[in-house]
Amino acid sequence: AQSVTQPDIHITVSEGASLELRCNYSYGATPYLFWYVQSPGQGLQLLLKYFSGDTLVQGIKGFEAEFKRSQSSFNLRKPSVHWSDAAEYFCAVVLNDMRFGAGTRLTVKP
Amino acid sequence: NAGVTQTPKFQVLKTGQSMTLQCAQDMNHNSMYWYRQDPGMGLRLIYYSASEGTTDKGEVPNGYNVSRLNKREFSLRLESAAPSQTSVYFCASSREPRAPGELFFGEGSRLTVL
């Protein structure tokens, strides 16, 4: 079945530490790939997207993601987390329509 | 820039009552969507409208109806609310049909059905 999986429900990192959020998809073809962020009480905001070409994609707020076809993954990374990065992060894929993962909630410790 | 505006932000209903969630976008987008967000399940597509005058079912359409009133407005109606419809509802819009590009989201409408 076609699906998008975020294996980590909740991650806690210290401010200044690096971050990696995982996303795996199960589709026959390579879909378009997205990462969105949701701050408390807000809608979702696009962080970055991958359609084709360079597999390392730069986004807003210092985030980047790497597409790995062999692993069907599109993991989100940030070298140094700031307290304001605390939010919920959603991976999404588009093949015929947009499907979202269940989300990963990020807590940042001072 | 207003972007995507949803009303109301909060609503409490009793089982069997009806209500309509309103959504308007001012970005001249062709496509509009209604999602529901439930803990541990991400966002699930209820209905979408690829263009003015068209609507299509998404992943979880049962119990809902929609109206694409004009290019700006896309409403979601619950005819007879059930506790299983307690959720946060998000309206979104995109330039392209079926969201191959970026979605722009409203701030959400939290609905509780008692």
PDB file of C-alpha atoms in Angstrom:
ATOM      1  CA  ALA A   1       0.000   0.000   0.000  1.00  0.00           C
ATOM      2  CA  GLN A   2       1.128   3.528  -0.691  1.00  0.00           C
ATOM      3  CA  SER A   3       2.161   5.278   2.491  1.00  0.00           C
ATOM      4  CA  VAL A   4       4.422   7.847   4.076  1.00  0.00           C
ATOM      5  CA  THR A   5       5.950   7.007   7.449  1.00  0.00           C
ATOM      6  CA  GLN A   6       7.547   9.153  10.104  1.00  0.00           C
ATOM      7  CA  PRO A   7       8.968   6.608  12.556  1.00  0.00           C
ATOM      8  CA  ASP A   8       9.565   9.061  15.422  1.00  0.00           C
ATOM      9  CA  ILE A   9       6.471  10.415  17.167  1.00  0.00           C
ATOM     10  CA  HIS A  10       8.407  12.682  19.521  1.00  0.00           C
ATOM     11  CA  ILE A  11      12.042  13.820  19.590  1.00  0.00           C
ATOM     12  CA  THR A  12      13.794  15.937  22.211  1.00  0.00           C
ATOM     13  CA  VAL A  13      17.073  17.694  21.460  1.00  0.00           C
ATOM     14  CA  SER A  14      19.129  20.272  23.293  1.00  0.00           C
ATOM     15  CA  GLU A  15      19.389  23.757  21.900  1.00  0.00           C
ATOM     16  CA  GLY A  16      22.440  23.951  19.644  1.00  0.00           C
ATOM     17  CA  ALA A  17      22.461  20.218  18.925  1.00  0.00           C
ATOM     18  CA  SER A  18      21.941  18.787  15.470  1.00  0.00           C
ATOM     19  CA  LEU A  19      18.625  17.369  14.358  1.00  0.00           C
ATOM     20  CA  GLU A  20      17.506  14.692  11.940  1.00  0.00           C
ATOM     21  CA  LEU A  21      13.847  13.796  11.391  1.00  0.00           C
ATOM     22  CA  ARG A  22      13.125  10.675   9.394  1.00  0.00           C
ATOM     23  CA  CYS A  23      10.632  10.163   6.585  1.00  0.00           C
ATOM     24  CA  ASN A  24      10.146   7.055   4.469  1.00  0.00           C
ATOM     25  CA  TYR A  25       7.675   6.516   1.662  1.00  0.00           C
ATOM     26  CA  SER A  26       6.286   3.483  -0.040  1.00  0.00           C
ATOM     27  CA  TYR A  27       5.251   4.252  -3.594  1.00  0.00           C
ATOM     28  CA  GLY A  28       5.907   2.563  -6.913  1.00  0.00           C
ATOM     29  CA  ALA A  29       7.373   5.702  -8.439  1.00  0.00           C
ATOM     30  CA  THR A  30       9.286   8.584  -6.877  1.00  0.00           C
ATOM     31  CA  PRO A  31       6.721  11.100  -5.652  1.00  0.00           C
ATOM     32  CA  TYR A  32       7.178  14.798  -5.072  1.00  0.00           C
ATOM     33  CA  LEU A  33       8.407  15.226  -1.479  1.00  0.00           C
ATOM     34  CA  PHE A  34       7.769  17.974   1.052  1.00  0.00           C
ATOM     35  CA  TRP A  35       8.437  18.927   4.645  1.00  0.00           C
ATOM     36  CA  TYR A  36       5.998  21.177   6.494  1.00  0.00           C
ATOM     37  CA  VAL A  37       6.205  22.670   9.992  1.00  0.00           C
ATOM     38  CA  GLN A  38       3.297  23.421  12.299  1.00  0.00           C
ATOM     39  CA  SER A  39       3.743  25.747  15.260  1.00  0.00           C
ATOM     40  CA  PRO A  40       1.207  25.419  18.107  1.00  0.00           C
ATOM     41  CA  GLY A  41      -2.199  26.745  17.119  1.00  0.00           C
ATOM     42  CA  GLN A  42      -1.089  27.484  13.587  1.00  0.00           C
ATOM     43  CA  GLY A  43      -1.524  26.019  10.138  1.00  0.00           C
ATOM     44  CA  LEU A  44       1.261  24.261   8.273  1.00  0.00           C
ATOM     45  CA  GLN A  45       4.099  26.124   6.590  1.00  0.00           C
ATOM     46  CA  LEU A  46       6.272  24.724   3.824  1.00  0.00           C
ATOM     47  CA  LEU A  47       9.922  24.215   4.816  1.00  0.00           C
ATOM     48  CA  LEU A  48      11.229  22.693   1.595  1.00  0.00           C
ATOM     49  CA  LYS A  49      10.320  20.509  -1.347  1.00  0.00           C
ATOM     50  CA  TYR A  50      11.942  18.066  -3.768  1.00  0.00           C
ATOM     51  CA  PHE A  51      10.732  17.499  -7.290  1.00  0.00           C
ATOM     52  CA  SER A  52      13.872  16.352  -9.133  1.00  0.00           C
ATOM     53  CA  GLY A  53      17.556  17.159  -9.623  1.00  0.00           C
ATOM     54  CA  ASP A  54      19.990  17.742  -6.761  1.00  0.00           C
ATOM     55  CA  THR A  55      19.103  15.338  -3.976  1.00  0.00           C
ATOM     56  CA  LEU A  56      20.137  17.767  -1.215  1.00  0.00           C
ATOM     57  CA  VAL A  57      17.496  20.458  -0.870  1.00  0.00           C
ATOM     58  CA  GLN A  58      17.839  23.673   1.103  1.00  0.00           C
ATOM     59  CA  GLY A  59      14.811  25.180   2.803  1.00  0.00           C
ATOM     60  CA  ILE A  60      13.823  28.044   5.040  1.00  0.00           C
ATOM     61  CA  LYS A  61      14.966  28.538   8.638  1.00  0.00           C
ATOM     62  CA  GLY A  62      18.267  26.712   8.022  1.00  0.00           C
ATOM     63  CA  PHE A  63      16.694  23.320   7.284  1.00  0.00           C
ATOM     64  CA  GLU A  64      17.818  20.915   4.585  1.00  0.00           C
ATOM     65  CA  ALA A  65      16.652  17.501   3.433  1.00  0.00           C
ATOM     66  CA  GLU A  66      18.277  14.720   1.465  1.00  0.00           C
ATOM     67  CA  PHE A  67      16.422  12.467  -0.940  1.00  0.00           C
ATOM     68  CA  LYS A  68      17.783   8.920  -1.064  1.00  0.00           C
ATOM     69  CA  ARG A  69      16.080   6.857  -3.741  1.00  0.00           C
ATOM     70  CA  SER A  70      17.695   3.588  -2.638  1.00  0.00           C
ATOM     71  CA  GLN A  71      16.257   3.992   0.858  1.00  0.00           C
ATOM     72  CA  SER A  72      12.951   5.641  -0.173  1.00  0.00           C
ATOM     73  CA  SER A  73      13.758   8.320   2.370  1.00  0.00           C
ATOM     74  CA  PHE A  74      13.613  12.092   2.616  1.00  0.00           C
ATOM     75  CA  ASN A  75      15.112  13.008   5.993  1.00  0.00           C
ATOM     76  CA  LEU A  76      15.064  16.532   7.360  1.00  0.00           C
ATOM     77  CA  ARG A  77      18.175  17.943   9.024  1.00  0.00           C
ATOM     78  CA  LYS A  78      19.365  21.053  10.813  1.00  0.00           C
ATOM     79  CA  PRO A  79      22.950  21.505  12.082  1.00  0.00           C
ATOM     80  CA  SER A  80      22.052  23.558  15.165  1.00  0.00           C
ATOM     81  CA  VAL A  81      18.564  23.668  16.637  1.00  0.00           C
ATOM     82  CA  HIS A  82      17.103  26.854  18.099  1.00  0.00           C
ATOM     83  CA  TRP A  83      14.402  26.989  20.781  1.00  0.00           C
ATOM     84  CA  SER A  84      12.021  28.476  18.214  1.00  0.00           C
ATOM     85  CA  ASP A  85      12.248  25.258  16.173  1.00  0.00           C
ATOM     86  CA  ALA A  86      10.023  23.477  18.699  1.00  0.00           C
ATOM     87  CA  ALA A  87       6.989  22.458  16.627  1.00  0.00           C
ATOM     88  CA  GLU A  88       5.450  19.523  14.834  1.00  0.00           C
ATOM     89  CA  TYR A  89       7.002  18.481  11.539  1.00  0.00           C
ATOM     90  CA  PHE A  90       5.178  16.707   8.754  1.00  0.00           C
ATOM     91  CA  CYS A  91       6.578  14.892   5.767  1.00  0.00           C
ATOM     92  CA  ALA A  92       4.264  14.840   2.742  1.00  0.00           C
ATOM     93  CA  VAL A  93       4.316  13.172  -0.635  1.00  0.00           C
ATOM     94  CA  VAL A  94       2.452  13.818  -3.860  1.00  0.00           C
ATOM     95  CA  LEU A  95       1.971  11.188  -6.511  1.00  0.00           C
ATOM     96  CA  ASN A  96      -1.727  11.546  -7.337  1.00  0.00           C
ATOM     97  CA  ASP A  97      -2.690  13.642  -4.321  1.00  0.00           C
ATOM     98  CA  MET A  98      -0.922  14.944  -1.220  1.00  0.00           C
ATOM     99  CA  ARG A  99      -0.542  12.492   1.667  1.00  0.00           C
ATOM    100  CA  PHE A 100       0.941  13.423   5.021  1.00  0.00           C
ATOM    101  CA  GLY A 101       2.879  11.422   7.550  1.00  0.00           C
ATOM    102  CA  ALA A 102       1.642  11.270  11.135  1.00  0.00           C
ATOM    103  CA  GLY A 103       4.086  13.948  12.223  1.00  0.00           C
ATOM    104  CA  THR A 104       7.065  14.239  14.582  1.00  0.00           C
ATOM    105  CA  ARG A 105       6.821  16.549  17.547  1.00  0.00           C
ATOM    106  CA  LEU A 106      10.104  18.302  18.341  1.00  0.00           C
ATOM    107  CA  THR A 107      10.882  19.516  21.850  1.00  0.00           C
ATOM    108  CA  VAL A 108      13.963  21.696  22.364  1.00  0.00           C
ATOM    109  CA  LYS A 109      15.658  21.656  25.780  1.00  0.00           C
ATOM    110  CA  PRO A 110      17.421  24.820  26.952  1.00  0.00           C
TER     111      PRO A 110
ATOM    112  CA  ASN B   1      -1.704  39.425   3.375  1.00  0.00           C
ATOM    113  CA  ALA B   2      -4.614  37.387   4.723  1.00  0.00           C
ATOM    114  CA  GLY B   3      -3.787  34.219   2.742  1.00  0.00           C
ATOM    115  CA  VAL B   4      -6.269  31.502   3.772  1.00  0.00           C
ATOM    116  CA  THR B   5      -8.909  32.473   6.328  1.00  0.00           C
ATOM    117  CA  GLN B   6     -11.104  29.967   8.166  1.00  0.00           C
ATOM    118  CA  THR B   7     -14.103  30.582  10.387  1.00  0.00           C
ATOM    119  CA  PRO B   8     -14.965  29.767  13.079  1.00  0.00           C
ATOM    120  CA  LYS B   9     -11.746  28.971  14.950  1.00  0.00           C
ATOM    121  CA  PHE B  10     -13.556  27.014  17.654  1.00  0.00           C
ATOM    122  CA  GLN B  11     -16.951  25.312  17.741  1.00  0.00           C
ATOM    123  CA  VAL B  12     -18.716  22.937  20.093  1.00  0.00           C
ATOM    124  CA  LEU B  13     -21.659  20.942  18.730  1.00  0.00           C
ATOM    125  CA  LYS B  14     -24.015  18.349  20.085  1.00  0.00           C
ATOM    126  CA  THR B  15     -24.417  15.059  18.253  1.00  0.00           C
ATOM    127  CA  GLY B  16     -26.829  15.489  15.354  1.00  0.00           C
ATOM    128  CA  GLN B  17     -26.387  19.227  14.957  1.00  0.00           C
ATOM    129  CA  SER B  18     -25.229  20.697  11.679  1.00  0.00           C
ATOM    130  CA  MET B  19     -22.675  23.372  10.911  1.00  0.00           C
ATOM    131  CA  THR B  20     -20.623  24.856   8.098  1.00  0.00           C
ATOM    132  CA  LEU B  21     -16.955  25.731   8.181  1.00  0.00           C
ATOM    133  CA  GLN B  22     -16.085  28.648   5.934  1.00  0.00           C
ATOM    134  CA  CYS B  23     -12.833  29.131   4.057  1.00  0.00           C
ATOM    135  CA  ALA B  24     -11.668  31.948   1.816  1.00  0.00           C
ATOM    136  CA  GLN B  25      -8.359  32.586   0.047  1.00  0.00           C
ATOM    137  CA  ASP B  26      -7.136  35.791  -1.505  1.00  0.00           C
ATOM    138  CA  MET B  27      -4.224  34.399  -3.547  1.00  0.00           C
ATOM    139  CA  ASN B  28      -6.230  33.706  -6.716  1.00  0.00           C
ATOM    140  CA  HIS B  29      -5.482  29.993  -6.367  1.00  0.00           C
ATOM    141  CA  ASN B  30      -7.355  27.485  -8.471  1.00  0.00           C
ATOM    142  CA  SER B  31      -7.405  24.567  -6.050  1.00  0.00           C
ATOM    143  CA  MET B  32      -8.734  24.312  -2.524  1.00  0.00           C
ATOM    144  CA  TYR B  33      -8.773  21.503   0.043  1.00  0.00           C
ATOM    145  CA  TRP B  34     -10.252  20.462   3.352  1.00  0.00           C
ATOM    146  CA  TYR B  35      -8.163  18.301   5.691  1.00  0.00           C
ATOM    147  CA  ARG B  36      -8.787  16.972   9.158  1.00  0.00           C
ATOM    148  CA  GLN B  37      -5.987  16.497  11.670  1.00  0.00           C
ATOM    149  CA  ASP B  38      -6.201  13.875  14.380  1.00  0.00           C
ATOM    150  CA  PRO B  39      -3.477  12.878  16.865  1.00  0.00           C
ATOM    151  CA  GLY B  40      -1.095  10.283  15.466  1.00  0.00           C
ATOM    152  CA  MET B  41      -2.719  10.342  12.034  1.00  0.00           C
ATOM    153  CA  GLY B  42      -1.342  13.437  10.360  1.00  0.00           C
ATOM    154  CA  LEU B  43      -3.626  15.264   7.982  1.00  0.00           C
ATOM    155  CA  ARG B  44      -6.196  13.386   5.949  1.00  0.00           C
ATOM    156  CA  LEU B  45      -7.884  14.833   2.887  1.00  0.00           C
ATOM    157  CA  ILE B  46     -11.673  15.131   3.156  1.00  0.00           C
ATOM    158  CA  TYR B  47     -12.581  16.874  -0.104  1.00  0.00           C
ATOM    159  CA  TYR B  48     -10.829  19.000  -2.649  1.00  0.00           C
ATOM    160  CA  SER B  49     -11.770  21.316  -5.478  1.00  0.00           C
ATOM    161  CA  ALA B  50      -9.367  21.417  -8.402  1.00  0.00           C
ATOM    162  CA  SER B  51     -11.071  24.451  -9.876  1.00  0.00           C
ATOM    163  CA  GLU B  52     -14.159  26.573  -9.513  1.00  0.00           C
ATOM    164  CA  GLY B  53     -17.265  24.464 -10.063  1.00  0.00           C
ATOM    165  CA  THR B  54     -15.657  21.087  -9.357  1.00  0.00           C
ATOM    166  CA  THR B  55     -15.333  19.055  -6.173  1.00  0.00           C
ATOM    167  CA  ASP B  56     -13.991  15.570  -5.505  1.00  0.00           C
ATOM    168  CA  LYS B  57     -13.810  13.186  -2.587  1.00  0.00           C
ATOM    169  CA  GLY B  58     -10.584  12.648  -0.749  1.00  0.00           C
ATOM    170  CA  GLU B  59      -9.523   9.953   1.676  1.00  0.00           C
ATOM    171  CA  VAL B  60     -12.234  10.466   4.348  1.00  0.00           C
ATOM    172  CA  PRO B  61     -15.332  12.124   2.819  1.00  0.00           C
ATOM    173  CA  ASN B  62     -18.101  10.302   4.714  1.00  0.00           C
ATOM    174  CA  GLY B  63     -20.295  12.605   6.784  1.00  0.00           C
ATOM    175  CA  TYR B  64     -19.203  15.761   4.977  1.00  0.00           C
ATOM    176  CA  ASN B  65     -20.340  17.886   2.052  1.00  0.00           C
ATOM    177  CA  VAL B  66     -18.561  20.767   0.357  1.00  0.00           C
ATOM    178  CA  SER B  67     -19.420  23.727  -1.826  1.00  0.00           C
ATOM    179  CA  ARG B  68     -17.036  25.683  -4.016  1.00  0.00           C
ATOM    180  CA  LEU B  69     -19.024  28.898  -3.931  1.00  0.00           C
ATOM    181  CA  ASN B  70     -16.663  30.816  -6.215  1.00  0.00           C
ATOM    182  CA  LYS B  71     -12.924  30.887  -6.848  1.00  0.00           C
ATOM    183  CA  ARG B  72     -12.214  32.359  -3.396  1.00  0.00           C
ATOM    184  CA  GLU B  73     -14.505  30.334  -1.146  1.00  0.00           C
ATOM    185  CA  PHE B  74     -14.764  26.646  -0.250  1.00  0.00           C
ATOM    186  CA  SER B  75     -17.078  25.572   2.567  1.00  0.00           C
ATOM    187  CA  LEU B  76     -17.304  22.285   4.477  1.00  0.00           C
ATOM    188  CA  ARG B  77     -20.643  21.188   5.921  1.00  0.00           C
ATOM    189  CA  LEU B  78     -21.408  18.618   8.576  1.00  0.00           C
ATOM    190  CA  GLU B  79     -25.096  17.733   8.181  1.00  0.00           C
ATOM    191  CA  SER B  80     -25.416  15.597  11.325  1.00  0.00           C
ATOM    192  CA  ALA B  81     -22.333  15.847  13.511  1.00  0.00           C
ATOM    193  CA  ALA B  82     -20.965  12.764  15.254  1.00  0.00           C
ATOM    194  CA  PRO B  83     -18.356  12.497  18.038  1.00  0.00           C
ATOM    195  CA  SER B  84     -15.993  10.850  15.502  1.00  0.00           C
ATOM    196  CA  GLN B  85     -15.893  14.196  13.706  1.00  0.00           C
ATOM    197  CA  THR B  86     -14.209  15.873  16.662  1.00  0.00           C
ATOM    198  CA  SER B  87     -11.015  17.104  15.061  1.00  0.00           C
ATOM    199  CA  VAL B  88      -9.056  20.105  13.872  1.00  0.00           C
ATOM    200  CA  TYR B  89     -10.017  21.062  10.339  1.00  0.00           C
ATOM    201  CA  PHE B  90      -7.676  22.819   7.950  1.00  0.00           C
ATOM    202  CA  CYS B  91      -8.490  24.523   4.720  1.00  0.00           C
ATOM    203  CA  ALA B  92      -5.692  24.883   2.184  1.00  0.00           C
ATOM    204  CA  SER B  93      -5.206  26.232  -1.306  1.00  0.00           C
ATOM    205  CA  SER B  94      -2.716  25.785  -4.106  1.00  0.00           C
ATOM    206  CA  ARG B  95      -2.041  27.284  -7.490  1.00  0.00           C
ATOM    207  CA  GLU B  96      -2.010  23.915  -9.228  1.00  0.00           C
ATOM    208  CA  PRO B  97      -4.686  21.243  -9.142  1.00  0.00           C
ATOM    209  CA  ARG B  98      -4.231  18.297  -6.779  1.00  0.00           C
ATOM    210  CA  ALA B  99      -1.367  20.016  -4.984  1.00  0.00           C
ATOM    211  CA  PRO B 100       1.765  19.030  -6.892  1.00  0.00           C
ATOM    212  CA  GLY B 101       3.213  22.271  -5.563  1.00  0.00           C
ATOM    213  CA  GLU B 102       2.967  24.112  -2.298  1.00  0.00           C
ATOM    214  CA  LEU B 103      -0.149  24.138  -0.147  1.00  0.00           C
ATOM    215  CA  PHE B 104      -1.049  27.253   1.814  1.00  0.00           C
ATOM    216  CA  PHE B 105      -2.947  26.530   5.017  1.00  0.00           C
ATOM    217  CA  GLY B 106      -5.378  28.383   7.197  1.00  0.00           C
ATOM    218  CA  GLU B 107      -4.930  28.427  10.968  1.00  0.00           C
ATOM    219  CA  GLY B 108      -7.426  25.653  11.567  1.00  0.00           C
ATOM    220  CA  SER B 109     -10.870  25.218  13.103  1.00  0.00           C
ATOM    221  CA  ARG B 110     -11.142  23.123  16.246  1.00  0.00           C
ATOM    222  CA  LEU B 111     -14.450  21.266  16.366  1.00  0.00           C
ATOM    223  CA  THR B 112     -15.722  19.304  19.347  1.00  0.00           C
ATOM    224  CA  VAL B 113     -18.820  17.129  19.017  1.00  0.00           C
ATOM    225  CA  LEU B 114     -20.359  16.058  22.318  1.00  0.00           C
TER     226      LEU B 114
END
